[in-house]
mmCIF file of C-alpha atoms and ligand atoms in Angstrom:
data_model
loop_
_atom_site.group_PDB
_atom_site.id
_atom_site.type_symbol
_atom_site.label_atom_id
_atom_site.label_comp_id
_atom_site.label_asym_id
_atom_site.label_seq_id
_atom_site.Cartn_x
_atom_site.Cartn_y
_atom_site.Cartn_z
ATOM 1 C CA UNK S 1 0.000 0.000 0.000
ATOM 2 C CA UNK S 2 1.473 3.357 -1.003
ATOM 3 C CA UNK S 3 1.154 6.073 1.630
ATOM 4 C CA UNK S 4 -0.270 9.259 0.086
ATOM 5 C CA UNK S 5 2.009 12.279 -0.021
ATOM 6 C CA UNK S 6 0.974 15.898 -0.418
ATOM 7 C CA UNK S 7 3.747 18.378 -1.152
ATOM 8 C CA UNK S 8 3.313 22.150 -1.274
ATOM 9 C CA UNK S 9 5.575 24.032 -3.669
ATOM 10 C CA UNK S 10 5.527 27.638 -2.488
ATOM 11 C CA UNK S 11 7.702 28.781 -5.405
ATOM 12 C CA UNK S 12 9.028 32.368 -5.032
ATOM 13 C CA UNK S 13 6.302 33.618 -2.712
ATOM 14 C CA UNK S 14 6.007 34.950 0.817
ATOM 15 C CA UNK S 15 8.102 36.834 3.317
ATOM 16 C CA UNK S 16 9.179 36.088 6.879
ATOM 17 C CA UNK S 17 5.879 37.162 8.327
ATOM 18 C CA UNK S 18 3.536 35.420 5.868
ATOM 19 C CA UNK S 19 5.617 32.252 5.897
ATOM 20 C CA UNK S 20 5.485 32.042 9.688
ATOM 21 C CA UNK S 21 1.746 32.561 9.640
ATOM 22 C CA UNK S 22 1.251 29.994 6.875
ATOM 23 C CA UNK S 23 3.258 27.230 8.562
ATOM 24 C CA UNK S 24 1.514 27.802 11.876
ATOM 25 C CA UNK S 25 -1.878 27.811 10.214
ATOM 26 C CA UNK S 26 -1.128 24.634 8.252
ATOM 27 C CA UNK S 27 0.250 22.863 11.305
ATOM 28 C CA UNK S 28 -2.633 23.778 13.554
ATOM 29 C CA UNK S 29 -4.953 21.919 11.180
ATOM 30 C CA UNK S 30 -2.578 19.216 10.006
ATOM 31 C CA UNK S 31 -1.813 17.769 13.407
ATOM 32 C CA UNK S 32 -4.876 15.528 13.266
ATOM 33 C CA UNK S 33 -4.028 13.992 9.874
ATOM 34 C CA UNK S 34 -1.634 11.120 10.502
ATOM 35 C CA UNK S 35 -2.045 8.688 7.648
ATOM 36 C CA UNK S 36 -0.367 10.696 4.887
ATOM 37 C CA UNK S 37 3.076 12.230 4.378
ATOM 38 C CA UNK S 38 3.232 15.991 4.043
ATOM 39 C CA UNK S 39 5.976 18.226 2.719
ATOM 40 C CA UNK S 40 6.448 21.940 2.040
ATOM 41 C CA UNK S 41 9.042 23.511 -0.230
ATOM 42 C CA UNK S 42 9.578 27.168 0.739
ATOM 43 C CA UNK S 43 11.983 29.513 -1.046
ATOM 44 C CA UNK S 44 15.272 28.078 0.248
ATOM 45 C CA UNK S 45 16.237 31.227 2.134
ATOM 46 C CA UNK S 46 13.370 30.435 4.522
ATOM 47 C CA UNK S 47 14.403 26.821 5.208
ATOM 48 C CA UNK S 48 16.319 27.778 8.395
ATOM 49 C CA UNK S 49 13.302 29.691 9.680
ATOM 50 C CA UNK S 50 10.924 26.817 8.994
ATOM 51 C CA UNK S 51 13.359 24.324 10.444
ATOM 52 C CA UNK S 52 13.311 26.370 13.624
ATOM 53 C CA UNK S 53 9.598 27.002 13.986
ATOM 54 C CA UNK S 54 8.036 23.872 12.491
ATOM 55 C CA UNK S 55 6.754 21.777 15.415
ATOM 56 C CA UNK S 56 5.231 19.033 13.308
ATOM 57 C CA UNK S 57 7.357 15.918 12.781
ATOM 58 C CA UNK S 58 5.061 14.857 9.994
ATOM 59 C CA UNK S 59 5.555 18.032 7.961
ATOM 60 C CA UNK S 60 8.892 17.646 6.215
ATOM 61 C CA UNK S 61 10.916 20.255 4.393
ATOM 62 C CA UNK S 62 11.819 20.225 0.714
ATOM 63 C CA UNK S 63 14.013 22.389 -1.472
ATOM 64 C CA UNK S 64 12.707 23.653 -4.798
ATOM 65 C CA UNK S 65 16.090 23.204 -6.455
ATOM 66 C CA UNK S 66 19.682 22.207 -5.764
ATOM 67 C CA UNK S 67 23.075 22.388 -7.340
ATOM 68 C CA UNK S 68 24.382 19.116 -8.699
ATOM 69 C CA UNK S 69 27.849 20.082 -7.451
ATOM 70 C CA UNK S 70 29.318 19.564 -3.962
ATOM 71 C CA UNK S 71 31.011 22.929 -3.486
ATOM 72 C CA UNK S 72 33.164 25.507 -5.211
ATOM 73 C CA UNK S 73 32.920 28.371 -7.668
ATOM 74 C CA UNK S 74 29.217 28.190 -8.524
ATOM 75 C CA UNK S 75 27.985 31.691 -7.736
ATOM 76 C CA UNK S 76 24.390 31.757 -6.584
ATOM 77 C CA UNK S 77 24.048 28.006 -6.125
ATOM 78 C CA UNK S 78 23.168 25.979 -3.018
ATOM 79 C CA UNK S 79 24.540 22.509 -2.313
ATOM 80 C CA UNK S 80 22.801 19.462 -0.945
ATOM 81 C CA UNK S 81 24.994 19.459 2.165
ATOM 82 C CA UNK S 82 23.832 23.008 2.879
ATOM 83 C CA UNK S 83 20.199 21.931 2.489
ATOM 84 C CA UNK S 84 20.777 18.966 4.798
ATOM 85 C CA UNK S 85 22.047 21.254 7.544
ATOM 86 C CA UNK S 86 18.512 22.634 7.794
ATOM 87 C CA UNK S 87 16.792 19.232 7.837
ATOM 88 C CA UNK S 88 15.673 19.384 4.271
ATOM 89 C CA UNK S 89 14.643 15.827 3.322
ATOM 90 C CA UNK S 90 13.188 16.168 -0.166
ATOM 91 C CA UNK S 91 14.281 18.074 -3.269
ATOM 92 C CA UNK S 92 12.086 18.958 -6.240
ATOM 93 C CA UNK S 93 13.984 18.367 -9.468
ATOM 94 C CA UNK S 94 12.995 18.893 -13.086
ATOM 95 C CA UNK S 95 10.097 21.229 -12.419
ATOM 96 C CA UNK S 96 8.836 22.605 -15.720
ATOM 97 C CA UNK S 97 9.647 26.159 -14.597
ATOM 98 C CA UNK S 98 13.290 25.089 -14.139
ATOM 99 C CA UNK S 99 13.217 23.306 -17.491
ATOM 100 C CA UNK S 100 11.756 26.228 -19.432
ATOM 101 C CA UNK S 101 12.778 29.408 -17.571
ATOM 102 C CA UNK S 102 16.218 28.201 -16.461
ATOM 103 C CA UNK S 103 17.090 25.957 -19.392
ATOM 104 C CA UNK S 104 17.550 22.779 -17.382
ATOM 105 C CA UNK S 105 17.941 19.860 -19.772
ATOM 106 C CA UNK S 106 17.162 16.190 -19.167
ATOM 107 C CA UNK S 107 20.916 15.714 -18.698
ATOM 108 C CA UNK S 108 21.222 18.403 -15.997
ATOM 109 C CA UNK S 109 18.127 17.060 -14.274
ATOM 110 C CA UNK S 110 19.540 13.524 -14.306
ATOM 111 C CA UNK S 111 22.773 14.834 -12.740
ATOM 112 C CA UNK S 112 20.829 16.667 -10.045
ATOM 113 C CA UNK S 113 18.721 13.558 -9.392
ATOM 114 C CA UNK S 114 21.909 11.533 -8.976
ATOM 115 C CA UNK S 115 23.400 14.100 -6.593
ATOM 116 C CA UNK S 116 20.212 14.138 -4.495
ATOM 117 C CA UNK S 117 20.254 10.335 -4.221
ATOM 118 C CA UNK S 118 23.934 10.302 -3.353
ATOM 119 C CA UNK S 119 23.303 12.838 -0.579
ATOM 120 C CA UNK S 120 20.523 10.514 0.678
ATOM 121 C CA UNK S 121 17.748 12.996 0.183
ATOM 122 C CA UNK S 122 14.556 12.112 -1.665
ATOM 123 C CA UNK S 123 14.125 13.499 -5.173
ATOM 124 C CA UNK S 124 10.688 14.522 -6.393
ATOM 125 C CA UNK S 125 11.222 14.209 -10.129
ATOM 126 C CA UNK S 126 8.772 16.307 -12.153
ATOM 127 C CA UNK S 127 7.827 15.275 -15.663
ATOM 128 C CA UNK S 128 5.147 16.487 -18.052
ATOM 129 C CA UNK S 129 4.252 17.547 -21.546
ATOM 130 C CA UNK S 130 3.352 20.942 -22.994
ATOM 131 C CA UNK S 131 -0.024 21.611 -24.588
ATOM 132 C CA UNK S 132 1.496 21.387 -28.081
ATOM 133 C CA UNK S 133 3.026 18.035 -27.241
ATOM 134 C CA UNK S 134 -0.282 16.714 -25.876
ATOM 135 C CA UNK S 135 -2.147 17.912 -28.939
ATOM 136 C CA UNK S 136 0.436 16.190 -31.123
ATOM 137 C CA UNK S 137 -0.177 12.934 -29.184
ATOM 138 C CA UNK S 138 3.359 13.016 -27.801
ATOM 139 C CA UNK S 139 2.530 12.867 -24.086
ATOM 140 C CA UNK S 140 3.765 9.316 -23.498
ATOM 141 C CA UNK S 141 6.894 9.828 -25.575
ATOM 142 C CA UNK S 142 7.873 13.038 -23.746
ATOM 143 C CA UNK S 143 7.146 11.791 -20.240
ATOM 144 C CA UNK S 144 8.949 8.472 -20.753
ATOM 145 C CA UNK S 145 11.907 10.232 -22.347
ATOM 146 C CA UNK S 146 12.188 12.481 -19.276
ATOM 147 C CA UNK S 147 12.115 9.417 -17.023
ATOM 148 C CA UNK S 148 14.447 7.349 -19.207
ATOM 149 C CA UNK S 149 17.140 10.012 -19.152
ATOM 150 C CA UNK S 150 17.254 9.656 -15.364
ATOM 151 C CA UNK S 151 17.199 5.835 -15.506
ATOM 152 C CA UNK S 152 20.110 5.925 -17.965
ATOM 153 C CA UNK S 153 22.117 8.141 -15.606
ATOM 154 C CA UNK S 154 21.364 6.506 -12.253
ATOM 155 C CA UNK S 155 19.783 3.109 -12.980
ATOM 156 C CA UNK S 156 16.324 1.893 -11.999
ATOM 157 C CA UNK S 157 17.445 1.034 -8.442
ATOM 158 C CA UNK S 158 17.724 4.763 -7.719
ATOM 159 C CA UNK S 159 13.944 5.023 -8.002
ATOM 160 C CA UNK S 160 13.552 2.867 -4.894
ATOM 161 C CA UNK S 161 13.553 5.902 -2.645
ATOM 162 C CA UNK S 162 12.259 8.601 -4.919
ATOM 163 C CA UNK S 163 9.047 10.196 -6.018
ATOM 164 C CA UNK S 164 7.734 11.099 -9.449
ATOM 165 C CA UNK S 165 5.356 14.000 -10.039
ATOM 166 C CA UNK S 166 3.396 14.069 -13.276
ATOM 167 C CA UNK S 167 2.721 17.731 -13.985
ATOM 168 C CA UNK S 168 1.285 18.542 -17.398
ATOM 169 C CA UNK S 169 2.829 21.925 -18.214
ATOM 170 C CA UNK S 170 -0.492 23.241 -19.544
ATOM 171 C CA UNK S 171 -2.088 22.632 -16.133
ATOM 172 C CA UNK S 172 0.523 24.391 -13.991
ATOM 173 C CA UNK S 173 -0.736 27.671 -12.593
ATOM 174 C CA UNK S 174 -3.386 27.892 -15.313
ATOM 175 C CA UNK S 175 -6.442 26.784 -13.363
ATOM 176 C CA UNK S 176 -6.853 24.085 -16.034
ATOM 177 C CA UNK S 177 -6.538 20.707 -14.299
ATOM 178 C CA UNK S 178 -6.042 17.416 -16.121
ATOM 179 C CA UNK S 179 -9.170 15.319 -15.800
ATOM 180 C CA UNK S 180 -8.810 12.415 -13.372
ATOM 181 C CA UNK S 181 -8.915 10.064 -16.385
ATOM 182 C CA UNK S 182 -6.184 11.974 -18.265
ATOM 183 C CA UNK S 183 -3.949 11.994 -15.202
ATOM 184 C CA UNK S 184 -4.630 8.343 -14.305
ATOM 185 C CA UNK S 185 -3.801 7.286 -17.844
ATOM 186 C CA UNK S 186 -0.334 8.904 -17.720
ATOM 187 C CA UNK S 187 0.307 7.653 -14.178
ATOM 188 C CA UNK S 188 -0.471 4.056 -15.134
ATOM 189 C CA UNK S 189 1.691 4.375 -18.269
ATOM 190 C CA UNK S 190 4.603 5.554 -16.120
ATOM 191 C CA UNK S 191 4.112 2.718 -13.639
ATOM 192 C CA UNK S 192 3.871 0.103 -16.394
ATOM 193 C CA UNK S 193 7.019 1.494 -17.954
ATOM 194 C CA UNK S 194 8.937 1.258 -14.665
ATOM 195 C CA UNK S 195 7.558 -2.257 -14.126
ATOM 196 C CA UNK S 196 9.374 -3.424 -17.253
ATOM 197 C CA UNK S 197 12.604 -2.533 -15.451
ATOM 198 C CA UNK S 198 11.695 -3.487 -11.871
ATOM 199 C CA UNK S 199 8.252 -4.692 -10.789
ATOM 200 C CA UNK S 200 8.653 -3.982 -7.057
ATOM 201 C CA UNK S 201 9.984 -0.474 -7.528
ATOM 202 C CA UNK S 202 7.138 0.257 -9.951
ATOM 203 C CA UNK S 203 4.467 -0.913 -7.543
ATOM 204 C CA UNK S 204 5.988 0.908 -4.558
ATOM 205 C CA UNK S 205 6.897 4.258 -6.083
ATOM 206 C CA UNK S 206 4.615 7.165 -5.335
ATOM 207 C CA UNK S 207 3.501 9.107 -8.394
ATOM 208 C CA UNK S 208 2.021 12.510 -7.550
ATOM 209 C CA UNK S 209 -0.165 14.624 -9.788
ATOM 210 C CA UNK S 210 0.493 18.357 -10.067
ATOM 211 C CA UNK S 211 -1.216 21.125 -11.985
ATOM 212 C CA UNK S 212 -3.950 23.348 -10.555
ATOM 213 C CA UNK S 213 -4.942 20.964 -7.749
ATOM 214 C CA UNK S 214 -7.354 22.668 -5.348
ATOM 215 C CA UNK S 215 -9.553 21.660 -2.464
ATOM 216 C CA UNK S 216 -12.433 21.323 -4.901
ATOM 217 C CA UNK S 217 -10.864 18.901 -7.386
ATOM 218 C CA UNK S 218 -8.457 16.992 -5.133
ATOM 219 C CA UNK S 219 -10.767 14.132 -4.226
ATOM 220 C CA UNK S 220 -11.545 13.120 -7.813
ATOM 221 C CA UNK S 221 -7.853 13.115 -8.687
ATOM 222 C CA UNK S 222 -6.597 11.449 -5.527
ATOM 223 C CA UNK S 223 -9.070 8.551 -5.727
ATOM 224 C CA UNK S 224 -7.533 7.354 -9.010
ATOM 225 C CA UNK S 225 -5.682 4.068 -8.460
ATOM 226 C CA UNK S 226 -2.260 5.270 -9.656
ATOM 227 C CA UNK S 227 -2.371 8.798 -8.205
ATOM 228 C CA UNK S 228 -0.597 8.654 -4.856
ATOM 229 C CA UNK S 229 -0.716 12.292 -3.869
ATOM 230 C CA UNK S 230 -0.213 15.789 -5.164
ATOM 231 C CA UNK S 231 2.390 18.434 -5.825
ATOM 232 C CA UNK S 232 0.482 21.590 -5.075
ATOM 233 C CA UNK S 233 1.520 25.080 -6.162
ATOM 234 C CA UNK S 234 -0.896 28.008 -5.781
ATOM 235 C CA UNK S 235 -3.293 26.215 -3.431
ATOM 236 C CA UNK S 236 -0.471 25.357 -1.020
ATOM 237 C CA UNK S 237 -0.163 29.050 -0.154
ATOM 238 C CA UNK S 238 -3.681 29.014 1.290
ATOM 239 C CA UNK S 239 -3.726 26.937 4.477
ATOM 240 C CA UNK S 240 -7.346 25.806 4.295
ATOM 241 C CA UNK S 241 -7.003 24.758 0.617
ATOM 242 C CA UNK S 242 -3.851 22.795 1.376
ATOM 243 C CA UNK S 243 -5.545 21.103 4.322
ATOM 244 C CA UNK S 244 -8.604 20.204 2.245
ATOM 245 C CA UNK S 245 -6.263 18.534 -0.255
ATOM 246 C CA UNK S 246 -4.529 16.667 2.588
ATOM 247 C CA UNK S 247 -7.902 15.555 3.937
ATOM 248 C CA UNK S 248 -8.925 14.300 0.491
ATOM 249 C CA UNK S 249 -5.725 12.222 0.368
ATOM 250 C CA UNK S 250 -6.233 11.000 3.923
ATOM 251 C CA UNK S 251 -9.780 9.778 3.538
ATOM 252 C CA UNK S 252 -9.303 7.990 0.292
ATOM 253 C CA UNK S 253 -6.365 5.698 0.663
HETATM 254 P P1 PGA H 301 -0.107 24.852 -9.418
HETATM 255 O O1 PGA H 301 1.452 24.470 -9.492
HETATM 256 O O2 PGA H 301 -0.730 23.955 -8.404
HETATM 257 O O3 PGA H 301 -0.133 26.294 -9.059
HETATM 258 O O4 PGA H 301 -0.652 24.589 -10.798
HETATM 259 C C1 PGA H 301 1.885 23.150 -9.398
HETATM 260 C C2 PGA H 301 3.378 23.078 -9.486
HETATM 261 O O5 PGA H 301 3.972 23.892 -10.194
HETATM 262 O O6 PGA H 301 4.019 22.223 -8.840
#
């Protein structure tokens, strides 16, 4: 049985005051949900603050990005050892905003994934197609290519302790969610693909859906058999929306 996981990606939002209020608000309501894993990814400059004030052992911290390098002359970058010092346990890698706005290629993403694994943190590998690619019936090809480039670099065993997030690019921040059937279809394709390499890893790995998840649509998505949780952007900045999504995950699995 896969334990549901809900991860909030706060992106580049908030300030000290709003972030404190948000974490306290989330935690005051989250304390009574015990059967799911929960994660938040603040802007990394706020990781020390959250590490200090977060009282909830079941709300883990994630980074939105990492360097693939250990240390050295990489101006502006942050290493995995630095993230670990602030109890960061997960790292989002391959988010479509990193791919498109910051030119991260499948190769760079595979290197980052490998570095995250080596540092013994848990990668949340994001994959997904653009609208043009979906309309050209290329969804499966694109998503599997994104996954295969990581398998080629690190091997299937590296997926044992990692998470995949299917995030159709056309659904991110647009208010346009994939239908539960569209999402389930990609999730089961991904799982079947992994099963060809390693049946146990495929059946154990958690595959999250991301792209305009809200309190109102979470239940229909999270009840699909291959959707094991959500990567939540905009709605994770609103405590009661995030909690409703967590409750939907909690009741249904
Ligand atoms: P969204 O973002 O929920 O605002 O669509 C999801 C994501 O980018 O992870």
